[in-house]
Coordinates of C-alpha atoms in Angstrom, one line a residue:
Chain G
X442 CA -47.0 -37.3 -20.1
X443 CA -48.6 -38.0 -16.7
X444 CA -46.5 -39.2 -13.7
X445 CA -48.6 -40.8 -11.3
X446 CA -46.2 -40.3 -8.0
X447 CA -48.1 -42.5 -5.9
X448 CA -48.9 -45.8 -7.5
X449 CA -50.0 -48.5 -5.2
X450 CA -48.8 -51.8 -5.8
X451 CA -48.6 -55.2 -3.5
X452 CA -45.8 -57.7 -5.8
X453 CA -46.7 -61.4 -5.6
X454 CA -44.0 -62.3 -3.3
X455 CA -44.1 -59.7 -0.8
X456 CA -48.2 -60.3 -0.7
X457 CA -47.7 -63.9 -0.5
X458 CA -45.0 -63.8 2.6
X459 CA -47.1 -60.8 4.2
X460 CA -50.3 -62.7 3.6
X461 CA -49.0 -64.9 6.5
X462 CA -50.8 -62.5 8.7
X463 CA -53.3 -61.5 6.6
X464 CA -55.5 -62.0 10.2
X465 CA -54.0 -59.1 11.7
X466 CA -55.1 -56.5 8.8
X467 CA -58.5 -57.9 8.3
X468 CA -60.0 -53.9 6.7
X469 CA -57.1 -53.7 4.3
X470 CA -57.4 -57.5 2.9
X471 CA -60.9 -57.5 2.4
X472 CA -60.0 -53.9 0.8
X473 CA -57.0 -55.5 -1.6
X474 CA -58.6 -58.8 -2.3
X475 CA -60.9 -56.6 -4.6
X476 CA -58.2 -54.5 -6.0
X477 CA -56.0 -57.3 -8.1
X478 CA -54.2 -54.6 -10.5
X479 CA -52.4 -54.2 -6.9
X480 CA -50.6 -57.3 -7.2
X481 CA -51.4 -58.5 -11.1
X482 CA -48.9 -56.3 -13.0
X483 CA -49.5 -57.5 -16.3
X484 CA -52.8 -56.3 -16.0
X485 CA -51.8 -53.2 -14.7
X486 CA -49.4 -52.8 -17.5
X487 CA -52.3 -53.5 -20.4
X488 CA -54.4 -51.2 -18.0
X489 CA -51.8 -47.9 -19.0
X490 CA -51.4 -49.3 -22.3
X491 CA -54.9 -47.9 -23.3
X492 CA -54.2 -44.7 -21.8
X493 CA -50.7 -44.4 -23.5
X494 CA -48.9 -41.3 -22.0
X495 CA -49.4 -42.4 -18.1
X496 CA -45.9 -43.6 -16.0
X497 CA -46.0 -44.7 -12.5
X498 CA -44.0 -44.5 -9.4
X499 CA -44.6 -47.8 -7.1
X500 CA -45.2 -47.6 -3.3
X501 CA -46.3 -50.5 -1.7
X502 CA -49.8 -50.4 0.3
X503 CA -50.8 -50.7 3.5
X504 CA -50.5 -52.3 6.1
X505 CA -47.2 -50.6 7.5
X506 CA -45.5 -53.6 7.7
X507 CA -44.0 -52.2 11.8
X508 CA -47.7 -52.6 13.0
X509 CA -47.6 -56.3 11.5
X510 CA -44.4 -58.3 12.4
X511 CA -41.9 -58.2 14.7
X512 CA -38.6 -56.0 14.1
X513 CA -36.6 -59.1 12.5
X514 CA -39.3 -60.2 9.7
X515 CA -40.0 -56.7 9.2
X516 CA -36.5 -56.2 8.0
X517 CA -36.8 -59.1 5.8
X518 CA -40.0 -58.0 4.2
X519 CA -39.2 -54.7 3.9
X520 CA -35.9 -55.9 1.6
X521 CA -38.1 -58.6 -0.1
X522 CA -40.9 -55.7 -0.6
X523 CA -38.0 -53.5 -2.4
X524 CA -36.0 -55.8 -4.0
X525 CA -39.4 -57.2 -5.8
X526 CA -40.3 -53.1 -6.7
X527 CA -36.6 -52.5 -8.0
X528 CA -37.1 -56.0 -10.4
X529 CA -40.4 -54.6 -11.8
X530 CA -38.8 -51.0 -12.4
X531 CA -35.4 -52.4 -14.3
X532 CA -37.9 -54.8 -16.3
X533 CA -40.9 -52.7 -17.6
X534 CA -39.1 -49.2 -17.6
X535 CA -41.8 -47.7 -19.7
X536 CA -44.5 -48.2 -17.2
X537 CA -42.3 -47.9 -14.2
X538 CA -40.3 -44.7 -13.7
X539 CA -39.0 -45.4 -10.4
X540 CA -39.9 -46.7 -6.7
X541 CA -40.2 -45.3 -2.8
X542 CA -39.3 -47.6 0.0
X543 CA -40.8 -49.6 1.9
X544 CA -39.4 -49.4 5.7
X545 CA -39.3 -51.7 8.6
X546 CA -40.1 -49.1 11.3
X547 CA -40.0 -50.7 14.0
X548 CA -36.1 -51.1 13.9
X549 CA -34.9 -46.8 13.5
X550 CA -31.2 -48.6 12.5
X551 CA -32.6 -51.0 10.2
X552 CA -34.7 -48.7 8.3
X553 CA -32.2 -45.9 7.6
X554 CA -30.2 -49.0 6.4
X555 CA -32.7 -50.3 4.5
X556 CA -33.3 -47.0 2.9
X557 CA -29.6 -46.0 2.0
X558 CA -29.5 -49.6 0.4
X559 CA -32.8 -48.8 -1.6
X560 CA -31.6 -45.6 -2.7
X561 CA -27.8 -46.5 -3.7
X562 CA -28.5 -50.0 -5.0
X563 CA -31.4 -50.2 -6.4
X564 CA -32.2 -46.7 -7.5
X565 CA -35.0 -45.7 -5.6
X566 CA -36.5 -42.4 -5.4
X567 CA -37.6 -41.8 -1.9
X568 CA -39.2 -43.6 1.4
X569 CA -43.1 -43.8 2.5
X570 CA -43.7 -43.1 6.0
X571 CA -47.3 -43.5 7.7
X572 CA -49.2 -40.5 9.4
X573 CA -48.2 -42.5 12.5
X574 CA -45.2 -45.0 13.5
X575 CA -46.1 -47.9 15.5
X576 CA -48.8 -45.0 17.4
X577 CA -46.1 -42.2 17.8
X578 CA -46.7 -38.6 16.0
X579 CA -44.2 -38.0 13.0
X580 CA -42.5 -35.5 15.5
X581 CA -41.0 -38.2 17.3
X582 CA -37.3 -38.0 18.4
X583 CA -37.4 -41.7 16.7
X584 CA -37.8 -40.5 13.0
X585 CA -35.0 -37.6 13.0
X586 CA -32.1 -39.2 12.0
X587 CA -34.3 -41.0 8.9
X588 CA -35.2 -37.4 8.3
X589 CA -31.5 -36.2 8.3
X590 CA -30.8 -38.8 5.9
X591 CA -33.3 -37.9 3.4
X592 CA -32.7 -34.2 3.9
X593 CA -28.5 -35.3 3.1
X594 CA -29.7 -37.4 0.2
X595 CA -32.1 -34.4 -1.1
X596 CA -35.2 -37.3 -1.9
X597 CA -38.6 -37.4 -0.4
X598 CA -40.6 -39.2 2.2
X599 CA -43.9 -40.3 1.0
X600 CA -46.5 -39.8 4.0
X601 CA -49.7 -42.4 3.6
X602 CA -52.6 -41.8 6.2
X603 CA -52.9 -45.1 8.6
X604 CA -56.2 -45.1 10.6
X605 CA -58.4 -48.3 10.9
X606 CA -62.0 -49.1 11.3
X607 CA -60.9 -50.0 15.2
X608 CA -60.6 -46.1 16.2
X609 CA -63.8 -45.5 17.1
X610 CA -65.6 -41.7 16.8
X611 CA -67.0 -41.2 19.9
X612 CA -65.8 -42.4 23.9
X613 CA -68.8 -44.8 24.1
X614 CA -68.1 -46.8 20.8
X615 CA -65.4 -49.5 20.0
X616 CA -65.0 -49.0 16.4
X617 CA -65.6 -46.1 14.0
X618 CA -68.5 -46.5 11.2
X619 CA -70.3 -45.7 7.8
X620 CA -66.1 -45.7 6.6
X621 CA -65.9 -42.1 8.7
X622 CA -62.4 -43.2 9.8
X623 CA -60.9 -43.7 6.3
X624 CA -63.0 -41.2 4.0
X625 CA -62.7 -38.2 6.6
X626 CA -60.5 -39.9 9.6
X627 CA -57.4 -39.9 6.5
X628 CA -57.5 -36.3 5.6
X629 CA -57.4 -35.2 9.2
X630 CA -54.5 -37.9 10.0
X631 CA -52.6 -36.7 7.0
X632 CA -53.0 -32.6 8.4
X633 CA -52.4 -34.3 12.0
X634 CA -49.5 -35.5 10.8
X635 CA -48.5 -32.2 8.7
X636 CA -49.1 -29.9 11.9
X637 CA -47.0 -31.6 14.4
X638 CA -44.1 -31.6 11.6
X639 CA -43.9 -28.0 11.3
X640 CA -44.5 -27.5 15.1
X641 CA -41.6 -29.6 15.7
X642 CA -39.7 -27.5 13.3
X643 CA -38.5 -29.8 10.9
X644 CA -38.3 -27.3 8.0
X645 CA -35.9 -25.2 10.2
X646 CA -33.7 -28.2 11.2
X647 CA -33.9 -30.1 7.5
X648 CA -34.6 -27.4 5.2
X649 CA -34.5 -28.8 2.3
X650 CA -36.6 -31.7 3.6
X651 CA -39.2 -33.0 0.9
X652 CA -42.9 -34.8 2.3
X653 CA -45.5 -35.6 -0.5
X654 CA -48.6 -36.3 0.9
X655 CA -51.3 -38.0 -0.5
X656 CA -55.1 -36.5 -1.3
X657 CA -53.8 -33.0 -1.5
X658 CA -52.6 -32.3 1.6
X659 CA -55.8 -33.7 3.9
X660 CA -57.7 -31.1 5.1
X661 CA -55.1 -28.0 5.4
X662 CA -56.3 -26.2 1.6
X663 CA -59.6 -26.0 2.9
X664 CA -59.5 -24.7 6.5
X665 CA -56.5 -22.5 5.5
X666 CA -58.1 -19.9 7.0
X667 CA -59.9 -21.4 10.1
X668 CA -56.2 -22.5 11.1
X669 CA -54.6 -19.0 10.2
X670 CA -57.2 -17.5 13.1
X671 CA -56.5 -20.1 15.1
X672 CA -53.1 -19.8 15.6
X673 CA -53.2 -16.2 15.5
X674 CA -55.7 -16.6 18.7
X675 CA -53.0 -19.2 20.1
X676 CA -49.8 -16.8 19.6
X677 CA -52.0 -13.8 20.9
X678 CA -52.3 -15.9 24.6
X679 CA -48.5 -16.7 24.4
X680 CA -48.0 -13.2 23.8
X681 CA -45.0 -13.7 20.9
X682 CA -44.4 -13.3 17.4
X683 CA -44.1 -16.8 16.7
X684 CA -44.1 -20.3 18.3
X685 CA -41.4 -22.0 20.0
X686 CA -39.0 -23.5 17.7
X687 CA -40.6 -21.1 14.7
X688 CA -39.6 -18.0 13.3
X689 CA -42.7 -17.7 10.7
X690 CA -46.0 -18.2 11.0
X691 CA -47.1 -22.1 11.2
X692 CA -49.7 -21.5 7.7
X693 CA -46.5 -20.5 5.8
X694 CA -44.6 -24.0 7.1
X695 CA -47.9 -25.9 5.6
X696 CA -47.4 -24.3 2.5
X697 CA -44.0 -26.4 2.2
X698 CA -45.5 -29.6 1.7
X699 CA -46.2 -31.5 -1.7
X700 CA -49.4 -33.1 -2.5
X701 CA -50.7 -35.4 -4.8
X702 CA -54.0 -34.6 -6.5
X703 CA -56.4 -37.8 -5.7
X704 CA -59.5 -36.5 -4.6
X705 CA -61.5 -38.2 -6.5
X706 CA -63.0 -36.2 -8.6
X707 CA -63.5 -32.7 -7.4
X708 CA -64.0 -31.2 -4.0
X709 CA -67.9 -30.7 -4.5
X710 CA -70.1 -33.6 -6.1
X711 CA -73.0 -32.2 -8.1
Chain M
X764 CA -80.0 -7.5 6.7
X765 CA -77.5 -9.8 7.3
X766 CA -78.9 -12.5 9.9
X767 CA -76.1 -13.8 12.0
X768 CA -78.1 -17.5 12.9
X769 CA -75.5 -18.8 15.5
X770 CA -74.3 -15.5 17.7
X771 CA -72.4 -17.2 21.0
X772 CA -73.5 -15.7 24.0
X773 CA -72.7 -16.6 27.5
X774 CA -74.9 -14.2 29.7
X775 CA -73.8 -13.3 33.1
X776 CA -76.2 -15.0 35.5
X777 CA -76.0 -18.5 33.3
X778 CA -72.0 -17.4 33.6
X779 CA -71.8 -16.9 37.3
X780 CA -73.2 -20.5 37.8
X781 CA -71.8 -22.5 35.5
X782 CA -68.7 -20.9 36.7
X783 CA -68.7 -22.3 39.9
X784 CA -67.6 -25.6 37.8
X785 CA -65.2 -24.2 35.6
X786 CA -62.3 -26.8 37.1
X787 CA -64.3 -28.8 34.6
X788 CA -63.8 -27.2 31.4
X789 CA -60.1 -25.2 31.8
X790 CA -59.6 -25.1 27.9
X791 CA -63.3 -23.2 27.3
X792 CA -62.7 -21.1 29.9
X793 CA -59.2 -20.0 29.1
X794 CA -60.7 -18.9 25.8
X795 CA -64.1 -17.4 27.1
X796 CA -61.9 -15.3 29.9
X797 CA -60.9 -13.3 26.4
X798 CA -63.8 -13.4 24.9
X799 CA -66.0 -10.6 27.7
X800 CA -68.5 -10.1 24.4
X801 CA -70.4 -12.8 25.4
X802 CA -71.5 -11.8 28.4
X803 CA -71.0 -8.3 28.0
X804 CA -74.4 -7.4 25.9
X805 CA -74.2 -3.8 26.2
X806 CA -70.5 -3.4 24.3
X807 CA -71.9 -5.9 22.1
X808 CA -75.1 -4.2 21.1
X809 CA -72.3 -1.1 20.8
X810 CA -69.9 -2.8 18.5
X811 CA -73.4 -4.4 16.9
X812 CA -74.9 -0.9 15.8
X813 CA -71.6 0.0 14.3
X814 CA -72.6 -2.1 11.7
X815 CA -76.3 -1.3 11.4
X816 CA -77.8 -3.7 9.7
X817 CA -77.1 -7.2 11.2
X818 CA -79.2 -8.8 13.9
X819 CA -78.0 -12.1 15.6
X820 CA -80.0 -15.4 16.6
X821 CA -78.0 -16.4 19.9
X822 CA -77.1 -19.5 21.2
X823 CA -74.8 -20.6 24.2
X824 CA -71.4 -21.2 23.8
X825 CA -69.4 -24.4 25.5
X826 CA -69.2 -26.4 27.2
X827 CA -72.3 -29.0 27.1
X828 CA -73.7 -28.3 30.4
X829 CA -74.3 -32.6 30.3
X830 CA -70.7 -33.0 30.7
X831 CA -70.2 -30.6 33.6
X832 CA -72.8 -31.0 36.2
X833 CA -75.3 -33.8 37.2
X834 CA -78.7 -34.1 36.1
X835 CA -80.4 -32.1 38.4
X836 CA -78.3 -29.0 38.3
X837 CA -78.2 -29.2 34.2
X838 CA -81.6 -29.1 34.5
X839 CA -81.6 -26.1 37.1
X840 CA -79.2 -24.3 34.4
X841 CA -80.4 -24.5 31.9
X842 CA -84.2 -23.2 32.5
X843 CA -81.6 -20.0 33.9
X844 CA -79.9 -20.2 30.9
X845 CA -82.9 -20.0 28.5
X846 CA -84.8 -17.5 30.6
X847 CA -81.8 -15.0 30.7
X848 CA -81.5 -15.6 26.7
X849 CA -85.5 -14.6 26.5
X850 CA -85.1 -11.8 28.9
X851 CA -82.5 -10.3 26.4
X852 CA -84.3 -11.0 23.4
X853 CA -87.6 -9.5 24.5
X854 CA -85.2 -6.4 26.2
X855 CA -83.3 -5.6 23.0
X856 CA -85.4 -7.3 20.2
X857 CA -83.1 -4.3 17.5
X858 CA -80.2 -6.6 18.0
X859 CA -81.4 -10.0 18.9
X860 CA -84.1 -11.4 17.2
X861 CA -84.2 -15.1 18.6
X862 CA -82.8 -17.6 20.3
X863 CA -82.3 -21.3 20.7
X864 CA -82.3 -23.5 23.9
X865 CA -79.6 -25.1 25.6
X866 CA -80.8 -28.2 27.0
X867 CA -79.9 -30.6 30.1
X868 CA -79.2 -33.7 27.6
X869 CA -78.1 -35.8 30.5
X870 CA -81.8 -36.3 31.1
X871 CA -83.6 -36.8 28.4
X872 CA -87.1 -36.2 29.7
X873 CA -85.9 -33.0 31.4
X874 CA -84.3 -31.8 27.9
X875 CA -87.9 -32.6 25.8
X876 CA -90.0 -30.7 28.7
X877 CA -87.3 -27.8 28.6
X878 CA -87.5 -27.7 24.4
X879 CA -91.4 -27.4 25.1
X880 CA -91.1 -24.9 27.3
X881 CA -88.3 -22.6 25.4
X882 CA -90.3 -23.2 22.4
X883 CA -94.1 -22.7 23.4
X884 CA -93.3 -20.1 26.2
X885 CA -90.1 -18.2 25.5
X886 CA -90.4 -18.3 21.7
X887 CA -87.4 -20.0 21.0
X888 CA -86.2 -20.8 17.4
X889 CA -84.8 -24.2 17.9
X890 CA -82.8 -26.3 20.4
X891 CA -78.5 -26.8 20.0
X892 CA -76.8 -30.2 21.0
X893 CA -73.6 -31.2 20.4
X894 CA -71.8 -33.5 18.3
X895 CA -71.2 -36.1 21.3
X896 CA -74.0 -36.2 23.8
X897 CA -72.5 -37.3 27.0
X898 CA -70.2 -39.6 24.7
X899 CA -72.5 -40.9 22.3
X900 CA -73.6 -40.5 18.6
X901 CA -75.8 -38.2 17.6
X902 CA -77.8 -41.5 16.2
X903 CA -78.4 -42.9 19.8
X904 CA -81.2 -44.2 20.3
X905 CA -82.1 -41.6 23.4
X906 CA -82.0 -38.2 21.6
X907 CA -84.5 -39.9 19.0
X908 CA -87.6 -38.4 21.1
X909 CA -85.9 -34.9 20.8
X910 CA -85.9 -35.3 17.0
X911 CA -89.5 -36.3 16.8
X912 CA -90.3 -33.3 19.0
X913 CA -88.2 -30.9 16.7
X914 CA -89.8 -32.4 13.8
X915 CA -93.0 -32.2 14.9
X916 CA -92.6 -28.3 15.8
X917 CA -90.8 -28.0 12.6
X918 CA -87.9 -26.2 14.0
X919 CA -84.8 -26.4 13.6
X920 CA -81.7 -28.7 15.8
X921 CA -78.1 -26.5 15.9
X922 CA -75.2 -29.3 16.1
X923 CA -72.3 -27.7 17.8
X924 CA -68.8 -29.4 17.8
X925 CA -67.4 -30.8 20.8
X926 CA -64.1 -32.2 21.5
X927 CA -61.5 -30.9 23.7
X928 CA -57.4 -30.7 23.9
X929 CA -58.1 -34.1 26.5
X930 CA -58.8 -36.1 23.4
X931 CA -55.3 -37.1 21.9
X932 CA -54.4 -37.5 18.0
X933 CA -52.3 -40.7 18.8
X934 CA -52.3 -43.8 20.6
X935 CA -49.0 -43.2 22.6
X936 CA -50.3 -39.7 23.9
X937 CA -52.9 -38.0 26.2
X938 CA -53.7 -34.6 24.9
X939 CA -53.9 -33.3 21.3
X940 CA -51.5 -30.6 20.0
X941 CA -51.4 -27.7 18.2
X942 CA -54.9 -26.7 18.5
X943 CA -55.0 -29.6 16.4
X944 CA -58.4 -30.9 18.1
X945 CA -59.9 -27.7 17.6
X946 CA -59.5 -26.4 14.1
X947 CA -59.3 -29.9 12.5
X948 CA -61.4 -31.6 14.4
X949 CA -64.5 -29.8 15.3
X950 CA -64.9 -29.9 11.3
X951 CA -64.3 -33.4 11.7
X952 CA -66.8 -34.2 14.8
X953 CA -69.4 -32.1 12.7
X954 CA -68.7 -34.4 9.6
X955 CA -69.2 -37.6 11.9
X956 CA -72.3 -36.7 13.4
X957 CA -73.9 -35.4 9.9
X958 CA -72.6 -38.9 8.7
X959 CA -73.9 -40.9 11.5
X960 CA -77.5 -39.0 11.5
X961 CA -77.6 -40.2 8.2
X962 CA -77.4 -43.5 8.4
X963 CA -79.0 -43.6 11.5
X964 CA -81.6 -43.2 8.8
X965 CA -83.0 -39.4 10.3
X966 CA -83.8 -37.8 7.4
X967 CA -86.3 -41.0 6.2
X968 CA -88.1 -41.1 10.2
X969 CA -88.6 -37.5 10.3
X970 CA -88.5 -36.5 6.2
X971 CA -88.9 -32.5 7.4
X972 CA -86.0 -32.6 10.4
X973 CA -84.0 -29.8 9.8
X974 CA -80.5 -29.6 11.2
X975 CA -77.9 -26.5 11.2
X976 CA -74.3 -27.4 11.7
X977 CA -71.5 -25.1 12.4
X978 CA -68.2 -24.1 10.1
X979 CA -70.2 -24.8 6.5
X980 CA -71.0 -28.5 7.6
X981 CA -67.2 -29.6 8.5
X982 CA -65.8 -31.3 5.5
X983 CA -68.6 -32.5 4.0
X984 CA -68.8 -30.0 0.9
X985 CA -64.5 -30.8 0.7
X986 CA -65.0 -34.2 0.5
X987 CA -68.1 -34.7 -1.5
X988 CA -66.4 -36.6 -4.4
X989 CA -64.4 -39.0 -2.3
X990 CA -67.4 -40.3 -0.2
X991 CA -69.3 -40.5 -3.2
X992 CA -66.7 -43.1 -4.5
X993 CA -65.8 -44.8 -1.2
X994 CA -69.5 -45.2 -0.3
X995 CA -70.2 -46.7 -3.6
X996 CA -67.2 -48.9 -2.7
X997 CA -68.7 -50.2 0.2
X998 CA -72.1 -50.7 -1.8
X999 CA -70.2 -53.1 -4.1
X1000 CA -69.1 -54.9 -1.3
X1001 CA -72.5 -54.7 0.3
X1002 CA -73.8 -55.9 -3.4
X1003 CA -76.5 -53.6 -3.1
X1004 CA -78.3 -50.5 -4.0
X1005 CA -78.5 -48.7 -0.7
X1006 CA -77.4 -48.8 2.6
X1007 CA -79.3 -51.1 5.3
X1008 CA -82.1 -48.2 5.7
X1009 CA -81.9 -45.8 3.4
X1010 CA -83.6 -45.1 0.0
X1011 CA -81.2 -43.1 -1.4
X1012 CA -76.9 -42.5 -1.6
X1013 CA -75.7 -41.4 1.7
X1014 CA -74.2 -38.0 -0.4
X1015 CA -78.0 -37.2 -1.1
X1016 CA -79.0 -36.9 2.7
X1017 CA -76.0 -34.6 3.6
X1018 CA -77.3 -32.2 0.8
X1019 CA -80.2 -32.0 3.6
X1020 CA -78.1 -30.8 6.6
X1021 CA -78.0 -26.4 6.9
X1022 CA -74.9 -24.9 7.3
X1023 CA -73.6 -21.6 8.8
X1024 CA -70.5 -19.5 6.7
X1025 CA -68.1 -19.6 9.6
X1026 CA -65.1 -20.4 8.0
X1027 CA -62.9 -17.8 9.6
X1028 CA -62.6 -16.6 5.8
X1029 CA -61.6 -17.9 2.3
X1030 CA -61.0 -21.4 1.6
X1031 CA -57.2 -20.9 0.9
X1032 CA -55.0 -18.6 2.5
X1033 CA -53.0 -16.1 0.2

């Protein structure tokens, strides 16, 4: 059997309420509006059926919904969002294995809430976190206690890049083009991301703690090496063993990460 | 022989000057200041013929002397730059068998005159820009007659990467982290310009250009599979063939780019 741990989905009432500001997402609509398996879970459903040995776990897609609505309606779709996962799961079990929540991050309080509700009453397996919250770095002060609570509850936290078409590449540009910012700009969010959890030593405060990320870990297999020599360069100006807040080399911290295996295809096209 | 085609040098009258500005570029120099191989040539024609059989094509090392000093002195430096690199080559032609001109790309005519000249009277191989010319693309418009020149010489265009700690990862900050701009990104500014060259439509103007990028052309070989499928996304969307353009899939035009080995190692770190 396959488990696919990071099926997107976007339910008919939580694309329908969040559609409502469909204007402020523009990239990802025109993005979803050609993906209807996303929402369409019949479909989805007949889809695995021919394949016959495939179960999913459900995360909703972007947009983060903290970079979308205000702190109240975030908290309302968020629940809406989860409650609508936790239906499909209970309903088509055989398709549906289990869900990850959705959290309204621009309210710390509401989303630990949010999450101890997901994962008590309705069963969920874990949270999804973007590669940035509302434009801070994932070693904010902000995200630690939702990071204690995961580490207490032993679950995972799903990390999905978040870059859009309005970063440009280069100082003298506005936005980024030729989809550099999503097929290149993701991988190096993701390992962003990834780097500034281990240098703010979150697998020495939590460590237990469990981040999946998605398209196997962004760019960190590959430049293994280039960042080993890097950061050997870096600790041999500091003139220490290790960096602050470390007591092993940052490459070894990396290797603590799970990653899904979406690449699309493999890592050279012939 | 093993032909090292991108040997960093930064030679000790072209250091001396540029030095005067170094308030400008604090992160190069803090790494140059322990790096004395490239501008001491003697210790590294000593730790050269301990090897015996490699010879090295050298080209200056950062920063872009555009970003540092106004047009007239970039164009003062770098004619000093290239004559100290021909000096050495003619002086020591064992170790250093070419060499490849840095050019004053905040003027434009300046830089094509200086390409002539490196090229028809110092012998140079080929001329290095980086992968931001004073903030733009590497498909602006204004390096376009440089390309036509290189083409026409059929010689070949290093691309080094350029960006620097000032350029932050998020939104809420100032500076990047980590090193994070430095082993990630360069491989992603490399992977940006290739991108951008191609469809800026280069390879179709100027069918024999030849570029070489740095670090096994950033992560263009990592991600071949997933442009190939997000391109051909955004060619459904587009509801046709090719790109406004080009002739062919963008993934066929990055086969065209050269690419040095500098990978600081394996792919994967044991």
């Amino acid at each position: 059997m396959i488990i696919d741990i990071a099926a997107h989905v976007m339910l008919p009432k939580y694309k329908e309420r969040l559609y409502k500001y469909s204007h402020k997402f523009p990239t990802e609509k025109a993005v979803q509006d050609k993906r209807p398996l996303l929402t369409d879970y019949e479909a989805r459903m007949e889809k695995l059926a021919k394949y016959g040995n495939i179960v999913q776990v459900i995360t909703t897609t972007m947009p983060p919904i903290e970079e979308i609505v205000e702190p109240k309606e975030a908290v309302d779709l968020a629940r809406l969002c989860n409650d609508e996962m936790a239906e499909l799961v209970a309903k088509y079990p055989k398709y549906f294995i289990g869900a990850v929540a959705n959290l309204p991050l621009n309210n710390i309080d509401a989303s630990l809430e949010e999450a101890e509700r997901a994962i008590k009453e309705l069963g969920f397996k874990g949270v999804q976190i973007y590669t940035r919250v509302n434009g801070r770095p994932l070693s904010s002060d902000y995200l630690m206690p939702l990071y204690k609570l995961m580490a207490e509850y032993d679950l995972p936290i799903w990390i999905h890049p978040m870059r859009s078409s309005n970063q440009p590449d280069y100082p003298t540009e506005t936005i980024s083009y030729n989809q550099i910012f999503s097929i290149y700009g993701w991988p190096y969010d993701t390992t962003a991301a990834m780097v500034r959890l281990v240098f703010a030593g979150i697998f020495e405060k939590f460590p237990n703690i469990k981040f999946i990320t998605h398209h196997f870990g962004g760019m960190v297999p590959f430049y293994a090496d280039r960042a080993f020599v890097h950061w050997n360069n870096g600790l041999e100006r500091l003139g220490t063993d290790h960096f602050p807040g470390l007591t092993k080399h940052p490459i070894e911290y990396l290797k603590m990460f799970y990653a899904d295996t979406a690449t699309n295809g493999n890592s050279t096209h012939s």
